[in-house]
PDB file of C-alpha atoms in Angstrom:
ATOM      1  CA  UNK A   5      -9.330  -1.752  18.334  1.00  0.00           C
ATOM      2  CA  UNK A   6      -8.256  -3.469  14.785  1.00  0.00           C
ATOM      3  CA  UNK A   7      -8.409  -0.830  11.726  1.00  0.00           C
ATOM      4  CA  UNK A   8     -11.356  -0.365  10.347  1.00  0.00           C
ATOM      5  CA  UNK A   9     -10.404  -0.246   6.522  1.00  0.00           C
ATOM      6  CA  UNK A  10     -14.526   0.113   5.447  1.00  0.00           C
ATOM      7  CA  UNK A  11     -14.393   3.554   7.293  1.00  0.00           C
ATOM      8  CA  UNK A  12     -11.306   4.764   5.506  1.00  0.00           C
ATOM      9  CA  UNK A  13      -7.891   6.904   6.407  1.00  0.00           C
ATOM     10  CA  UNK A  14      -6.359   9.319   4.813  1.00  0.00           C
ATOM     11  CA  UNK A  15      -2.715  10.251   4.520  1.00  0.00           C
ATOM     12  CA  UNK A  16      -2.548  13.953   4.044  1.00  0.00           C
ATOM     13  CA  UNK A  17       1.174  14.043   3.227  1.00  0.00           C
ATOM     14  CA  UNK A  18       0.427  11.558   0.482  1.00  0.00           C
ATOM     15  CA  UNK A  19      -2.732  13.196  -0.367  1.00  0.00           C
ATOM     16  CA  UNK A  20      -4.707  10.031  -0.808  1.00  0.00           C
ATOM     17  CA  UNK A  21      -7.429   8.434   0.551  1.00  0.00           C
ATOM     18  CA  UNK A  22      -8.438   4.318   0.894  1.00  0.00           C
ATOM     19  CA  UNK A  23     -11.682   3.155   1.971  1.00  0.00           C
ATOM     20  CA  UNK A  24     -12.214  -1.007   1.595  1.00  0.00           C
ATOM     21  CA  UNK A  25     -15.648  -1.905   0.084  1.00  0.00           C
ATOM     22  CA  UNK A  26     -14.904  -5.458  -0.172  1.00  0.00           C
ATOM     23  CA  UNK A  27     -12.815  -8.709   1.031  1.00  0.00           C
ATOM     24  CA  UNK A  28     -12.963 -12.079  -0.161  1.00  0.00           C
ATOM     25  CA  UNK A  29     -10.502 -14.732  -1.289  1.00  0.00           C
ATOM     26  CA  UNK A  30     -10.881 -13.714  -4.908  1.00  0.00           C
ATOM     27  CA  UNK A  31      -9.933 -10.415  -4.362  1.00  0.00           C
ATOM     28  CA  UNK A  32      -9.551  -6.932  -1.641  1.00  0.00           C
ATOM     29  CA  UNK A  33     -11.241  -4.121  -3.519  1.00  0.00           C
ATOM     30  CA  UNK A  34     -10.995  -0.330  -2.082  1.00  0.00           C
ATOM     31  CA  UNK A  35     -11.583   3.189  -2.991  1.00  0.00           C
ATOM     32  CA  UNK A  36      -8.733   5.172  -4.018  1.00  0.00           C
ATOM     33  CA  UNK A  37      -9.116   9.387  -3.297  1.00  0.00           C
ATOM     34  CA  UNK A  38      -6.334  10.507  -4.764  1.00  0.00           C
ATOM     35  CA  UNK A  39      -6.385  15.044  -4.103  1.00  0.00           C
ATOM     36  CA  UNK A  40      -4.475  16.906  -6.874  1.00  0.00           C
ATOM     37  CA  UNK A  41      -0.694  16.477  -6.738  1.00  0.00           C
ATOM     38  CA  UNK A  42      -1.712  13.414  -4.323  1.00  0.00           C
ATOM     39  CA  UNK A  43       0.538  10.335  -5.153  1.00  0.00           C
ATOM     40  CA  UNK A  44       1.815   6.722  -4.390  1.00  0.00           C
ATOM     41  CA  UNK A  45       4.951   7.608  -2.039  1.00  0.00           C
ATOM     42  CA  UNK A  46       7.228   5.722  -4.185  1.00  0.00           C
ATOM     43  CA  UNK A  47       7.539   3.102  -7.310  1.00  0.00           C
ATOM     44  CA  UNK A  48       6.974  -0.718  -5.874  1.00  0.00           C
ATOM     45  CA  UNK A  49       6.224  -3.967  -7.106  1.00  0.00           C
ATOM     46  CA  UNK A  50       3.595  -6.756  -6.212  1.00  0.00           C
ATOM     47  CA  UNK A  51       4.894 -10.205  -6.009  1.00  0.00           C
ATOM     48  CA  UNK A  52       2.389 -12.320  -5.351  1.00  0.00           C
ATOM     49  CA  UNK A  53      -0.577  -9.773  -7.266  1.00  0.00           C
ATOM     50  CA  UNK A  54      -2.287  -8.159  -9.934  1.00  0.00           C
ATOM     51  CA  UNK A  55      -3.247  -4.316  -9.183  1.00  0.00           C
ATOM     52  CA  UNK A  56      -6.310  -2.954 -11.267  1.00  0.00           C
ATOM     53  CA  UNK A  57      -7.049   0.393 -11.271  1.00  0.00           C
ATOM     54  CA  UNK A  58     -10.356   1.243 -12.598  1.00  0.00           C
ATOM     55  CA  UNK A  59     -10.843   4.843 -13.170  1.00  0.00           C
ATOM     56  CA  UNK A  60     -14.392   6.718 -12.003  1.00  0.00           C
ATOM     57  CA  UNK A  61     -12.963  10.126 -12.299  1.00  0.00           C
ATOM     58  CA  UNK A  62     -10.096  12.415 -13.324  1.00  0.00           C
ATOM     59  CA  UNK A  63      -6.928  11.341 -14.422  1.00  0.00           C
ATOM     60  CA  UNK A  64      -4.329   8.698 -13.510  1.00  0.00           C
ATOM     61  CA  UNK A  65      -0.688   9.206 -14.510  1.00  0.00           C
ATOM     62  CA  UNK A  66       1.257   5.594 -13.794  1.00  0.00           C
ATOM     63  CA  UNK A  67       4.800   4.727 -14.493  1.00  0.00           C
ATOM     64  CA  UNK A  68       4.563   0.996 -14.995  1.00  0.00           C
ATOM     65  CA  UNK A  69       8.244  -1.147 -15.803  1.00  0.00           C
ATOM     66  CA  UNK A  70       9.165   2.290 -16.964  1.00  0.00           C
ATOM     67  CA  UNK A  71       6.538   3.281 -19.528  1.00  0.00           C
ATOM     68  CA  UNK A  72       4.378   6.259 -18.574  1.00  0.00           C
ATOM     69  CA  UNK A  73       0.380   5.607 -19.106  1.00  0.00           C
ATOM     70  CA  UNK A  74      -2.511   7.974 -18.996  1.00  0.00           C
ATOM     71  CA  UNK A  75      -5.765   6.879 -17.098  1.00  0.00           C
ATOM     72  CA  UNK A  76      -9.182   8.592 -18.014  1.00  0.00           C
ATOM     73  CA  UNK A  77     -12.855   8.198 -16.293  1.00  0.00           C
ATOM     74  CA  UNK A  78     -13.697   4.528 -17.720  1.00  0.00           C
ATOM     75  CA  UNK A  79     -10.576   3.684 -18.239  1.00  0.00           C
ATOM     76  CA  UNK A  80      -8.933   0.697 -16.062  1.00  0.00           C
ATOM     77  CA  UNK A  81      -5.268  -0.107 -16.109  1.00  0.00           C
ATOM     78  CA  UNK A  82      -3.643  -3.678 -14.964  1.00  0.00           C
ATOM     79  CA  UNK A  83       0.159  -3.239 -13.090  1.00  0.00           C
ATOM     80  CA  UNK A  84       0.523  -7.124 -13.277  1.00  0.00           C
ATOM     81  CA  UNK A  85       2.326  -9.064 -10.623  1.00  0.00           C
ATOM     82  CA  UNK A  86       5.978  -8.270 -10.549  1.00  0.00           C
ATOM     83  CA  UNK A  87       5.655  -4.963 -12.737  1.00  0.00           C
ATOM     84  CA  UNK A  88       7.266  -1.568 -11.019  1.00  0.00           C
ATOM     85  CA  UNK A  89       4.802   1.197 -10.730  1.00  0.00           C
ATOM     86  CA  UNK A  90       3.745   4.069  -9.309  1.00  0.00           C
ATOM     87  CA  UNK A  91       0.480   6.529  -9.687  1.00  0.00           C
ATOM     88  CA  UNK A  92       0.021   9.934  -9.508  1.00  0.00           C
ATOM     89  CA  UNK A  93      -2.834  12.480  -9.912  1.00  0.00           C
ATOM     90  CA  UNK A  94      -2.559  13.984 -12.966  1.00  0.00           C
ATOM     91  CA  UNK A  95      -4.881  17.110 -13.029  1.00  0.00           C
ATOM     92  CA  UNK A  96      -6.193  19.324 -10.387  1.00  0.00           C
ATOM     93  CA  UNK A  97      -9.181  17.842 -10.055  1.00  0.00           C
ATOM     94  CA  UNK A  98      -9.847  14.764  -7.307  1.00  0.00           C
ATOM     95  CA  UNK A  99      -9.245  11.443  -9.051  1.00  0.00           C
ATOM     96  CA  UNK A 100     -11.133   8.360  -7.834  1.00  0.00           C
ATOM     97  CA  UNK A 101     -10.508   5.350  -8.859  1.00  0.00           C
ATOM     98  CA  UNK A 102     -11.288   1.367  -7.647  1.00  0.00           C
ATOM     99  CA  UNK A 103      -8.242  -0.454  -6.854  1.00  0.00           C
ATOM    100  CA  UNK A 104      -8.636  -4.073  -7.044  1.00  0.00           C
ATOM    101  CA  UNK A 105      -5.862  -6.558  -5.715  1.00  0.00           C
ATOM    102  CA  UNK A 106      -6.104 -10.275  -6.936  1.00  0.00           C
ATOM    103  CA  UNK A 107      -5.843 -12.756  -5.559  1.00  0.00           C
ATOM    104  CA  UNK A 108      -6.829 -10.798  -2.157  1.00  0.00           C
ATOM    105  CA  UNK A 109      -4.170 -13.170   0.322  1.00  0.00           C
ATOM    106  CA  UNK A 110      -3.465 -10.627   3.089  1.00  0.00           C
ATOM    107  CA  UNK A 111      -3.657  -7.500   1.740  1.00  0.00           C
ATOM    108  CA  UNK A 112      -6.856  -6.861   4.533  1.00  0.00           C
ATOM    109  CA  UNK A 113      -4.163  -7.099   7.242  1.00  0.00           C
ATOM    110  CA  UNK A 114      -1.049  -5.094   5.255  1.00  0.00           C
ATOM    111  CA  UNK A 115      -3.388  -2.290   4.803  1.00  0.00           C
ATOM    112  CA  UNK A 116      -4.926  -2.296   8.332  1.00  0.00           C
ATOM    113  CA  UNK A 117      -1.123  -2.049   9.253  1.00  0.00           C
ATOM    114  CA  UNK A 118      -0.588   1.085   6.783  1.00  0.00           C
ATOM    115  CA  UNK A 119      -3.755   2.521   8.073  1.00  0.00           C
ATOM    116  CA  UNK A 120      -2.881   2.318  11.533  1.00  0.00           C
ATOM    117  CA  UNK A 121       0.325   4.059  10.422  1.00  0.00           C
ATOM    118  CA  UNK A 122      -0.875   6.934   8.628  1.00  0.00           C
ATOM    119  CA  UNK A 123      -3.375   7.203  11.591  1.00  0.00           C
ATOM    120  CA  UNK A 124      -1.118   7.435  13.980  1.00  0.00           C
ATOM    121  CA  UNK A 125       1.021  10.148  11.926  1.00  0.00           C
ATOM    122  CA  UNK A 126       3.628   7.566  11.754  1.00  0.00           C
ATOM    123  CA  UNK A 127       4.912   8.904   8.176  1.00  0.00           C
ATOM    124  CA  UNK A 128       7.238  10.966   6.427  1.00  0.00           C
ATOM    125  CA  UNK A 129       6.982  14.727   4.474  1.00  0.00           C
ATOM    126  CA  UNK A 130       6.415  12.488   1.383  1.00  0.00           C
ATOM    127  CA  UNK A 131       3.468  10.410   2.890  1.00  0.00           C
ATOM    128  CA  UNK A 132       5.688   7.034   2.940  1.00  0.00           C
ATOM    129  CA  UNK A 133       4.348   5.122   6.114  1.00  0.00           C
ATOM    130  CA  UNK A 134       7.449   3.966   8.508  1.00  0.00           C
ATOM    131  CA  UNK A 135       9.284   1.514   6.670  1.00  0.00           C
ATOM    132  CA  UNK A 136      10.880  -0.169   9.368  1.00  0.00           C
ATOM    133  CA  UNK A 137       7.646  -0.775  11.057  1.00  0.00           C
ATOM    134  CA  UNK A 138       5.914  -1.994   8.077  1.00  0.00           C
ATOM    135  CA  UNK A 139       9.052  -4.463   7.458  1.00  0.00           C
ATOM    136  CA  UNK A 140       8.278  -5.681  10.915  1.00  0.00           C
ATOM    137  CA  UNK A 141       4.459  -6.087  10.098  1.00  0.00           C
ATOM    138  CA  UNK A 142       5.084  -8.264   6.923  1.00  0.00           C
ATOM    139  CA  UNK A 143       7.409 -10.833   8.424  1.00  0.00           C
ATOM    140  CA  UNK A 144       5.146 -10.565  11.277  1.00  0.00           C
ATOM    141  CA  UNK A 145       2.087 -11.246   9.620  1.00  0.00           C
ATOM    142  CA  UNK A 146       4.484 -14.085   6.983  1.00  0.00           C
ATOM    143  CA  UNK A 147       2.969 -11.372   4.659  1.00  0.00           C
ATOM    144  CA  UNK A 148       2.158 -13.204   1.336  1.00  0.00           C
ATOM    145  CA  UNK A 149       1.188  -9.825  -0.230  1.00  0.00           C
ATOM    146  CA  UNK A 150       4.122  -8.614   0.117  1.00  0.00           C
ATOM    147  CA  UNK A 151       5.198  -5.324  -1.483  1.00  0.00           C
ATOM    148  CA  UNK A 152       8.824  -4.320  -2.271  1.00  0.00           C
ATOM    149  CA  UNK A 153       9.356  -0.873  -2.862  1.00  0.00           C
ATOM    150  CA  UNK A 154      11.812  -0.846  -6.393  1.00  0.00           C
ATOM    151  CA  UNK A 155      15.023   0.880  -5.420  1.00  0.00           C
ATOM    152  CA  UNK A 156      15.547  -1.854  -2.898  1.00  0.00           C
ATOM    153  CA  UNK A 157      17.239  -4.846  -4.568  1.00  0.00           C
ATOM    154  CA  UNK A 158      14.935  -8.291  -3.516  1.00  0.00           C
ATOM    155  CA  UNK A 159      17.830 -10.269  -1.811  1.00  0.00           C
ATOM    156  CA  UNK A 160      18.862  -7.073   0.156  1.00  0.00           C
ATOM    157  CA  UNK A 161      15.137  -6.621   1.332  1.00  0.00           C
ATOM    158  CA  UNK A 162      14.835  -9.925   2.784  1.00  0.00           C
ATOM    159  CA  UNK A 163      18.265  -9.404   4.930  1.00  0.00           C
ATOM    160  CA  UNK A 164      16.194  -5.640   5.586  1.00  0.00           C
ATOM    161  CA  UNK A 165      12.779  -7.802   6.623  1.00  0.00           C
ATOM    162  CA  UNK A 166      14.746  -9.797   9.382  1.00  0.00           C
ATOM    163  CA  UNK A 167      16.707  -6.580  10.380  1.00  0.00           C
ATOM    164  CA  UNK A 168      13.824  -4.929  10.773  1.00  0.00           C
ATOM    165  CA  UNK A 169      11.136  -7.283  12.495  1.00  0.00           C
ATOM    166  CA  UNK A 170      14.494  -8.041  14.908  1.00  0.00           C
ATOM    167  CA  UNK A 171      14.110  -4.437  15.873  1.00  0.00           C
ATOM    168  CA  UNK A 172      10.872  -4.468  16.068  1.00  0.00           C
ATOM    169  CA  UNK A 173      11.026  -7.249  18.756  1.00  0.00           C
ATOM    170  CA  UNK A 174      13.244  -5.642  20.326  1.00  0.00           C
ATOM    171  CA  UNK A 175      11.054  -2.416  20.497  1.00  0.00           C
ATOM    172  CA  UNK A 176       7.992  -4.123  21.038  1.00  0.00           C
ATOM    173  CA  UNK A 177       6.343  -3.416  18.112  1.00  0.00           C
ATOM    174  CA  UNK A 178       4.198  -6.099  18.574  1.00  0.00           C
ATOM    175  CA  UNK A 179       1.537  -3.974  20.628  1.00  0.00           C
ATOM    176  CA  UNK A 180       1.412  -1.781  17.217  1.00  0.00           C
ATOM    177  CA  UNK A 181       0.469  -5.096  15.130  1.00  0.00           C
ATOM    178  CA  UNK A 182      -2.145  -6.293  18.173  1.00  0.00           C
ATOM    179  CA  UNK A 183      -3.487  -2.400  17.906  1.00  0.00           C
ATOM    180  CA  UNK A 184      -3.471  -2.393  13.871  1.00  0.00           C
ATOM    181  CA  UNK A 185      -5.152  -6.179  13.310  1.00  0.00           C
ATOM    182  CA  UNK A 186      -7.023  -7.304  16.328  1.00  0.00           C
TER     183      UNK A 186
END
């Protein structure tokens, strides 16, 4: 069975939560539960995207192309296509916030991937979902909302993408994509 993205998953390593509450060309909008000291595993960039976050409650701390912003309750902040980033929960209280990605292009099927990750515990001490297998899941998928995580130069991740969905022939990795997104 596919992942269902409108009934959420957590990663508990990561200490954040995403729930989908909408899908459309236009744009793939979710619910971001971020617990305190809860974070983005690590600084990335959108190619092919906008992120919005709109802040409901707490406090957003994002690094975006280097410059460090603070997010309040009513508050929304744009990490534009191409811009490095990376969020963090700023206070001890639970910050929520509604993530919008525009245009939407795949981004259902990436994060059904990533969900069926974190729920099958497939993810490191720092909440960063298997890389390899995600690699695999984008050139499987011909991801067009593709994500690149920063300290990975772009030409060297596209020789990584092929190494990676290689193995993941090889390993049958497939039956993990099937599981995820049908």
């Amino acid at each position: 069975m596919a992942t269902d993205l409108y009934a959420g998953f957590t990663n508990p390593n990561a200490g954040e939560t995403f729930r989908c509450i909408s899908n459309d060309a236009e744009a793939f909008v979710f619910e971001w539960i971020v617990q305190p000291g809860g974070h983005v595993p690590n600084p990335h960039i959108h190619f092919t995207q906008d992120e919005l976050f709109h802040i409901k409650s707490g406090e957003i701390r994002m690094v975006l192309d280097g410059k460090e912003y603070i997010g309040k309750a009513g508050d929304s902040i744009n990490a534009t296509k191409g811009a490095s980033h990376i969020a963090y929960n700023n206070t001890p209280e639970i910050l929520t916030c509604v993530v919008e990605f525009r245009p939407a292009l795949d981004s259902f099927k990436f994060f059904q991937c990533m969900g069926g990750l974190v729920l099958d515990k497939d993810y490191d001490k720092n909440g960063q979902v298997n890389i390899p297998k995600m690699c695999y899941f984008m050139k499987r998928m011909k991801a067009k909302s593709i994500t690149r995580p920063t300290n990975i130069p772009a030409p060297i991740f596209k020789i990584v993408l092929n190494l990676f969905y290689m193995k993941g022939i090889i390993l049958g990795w497939n039956k993990y994509y099937k599981k995820y997104t049908e």
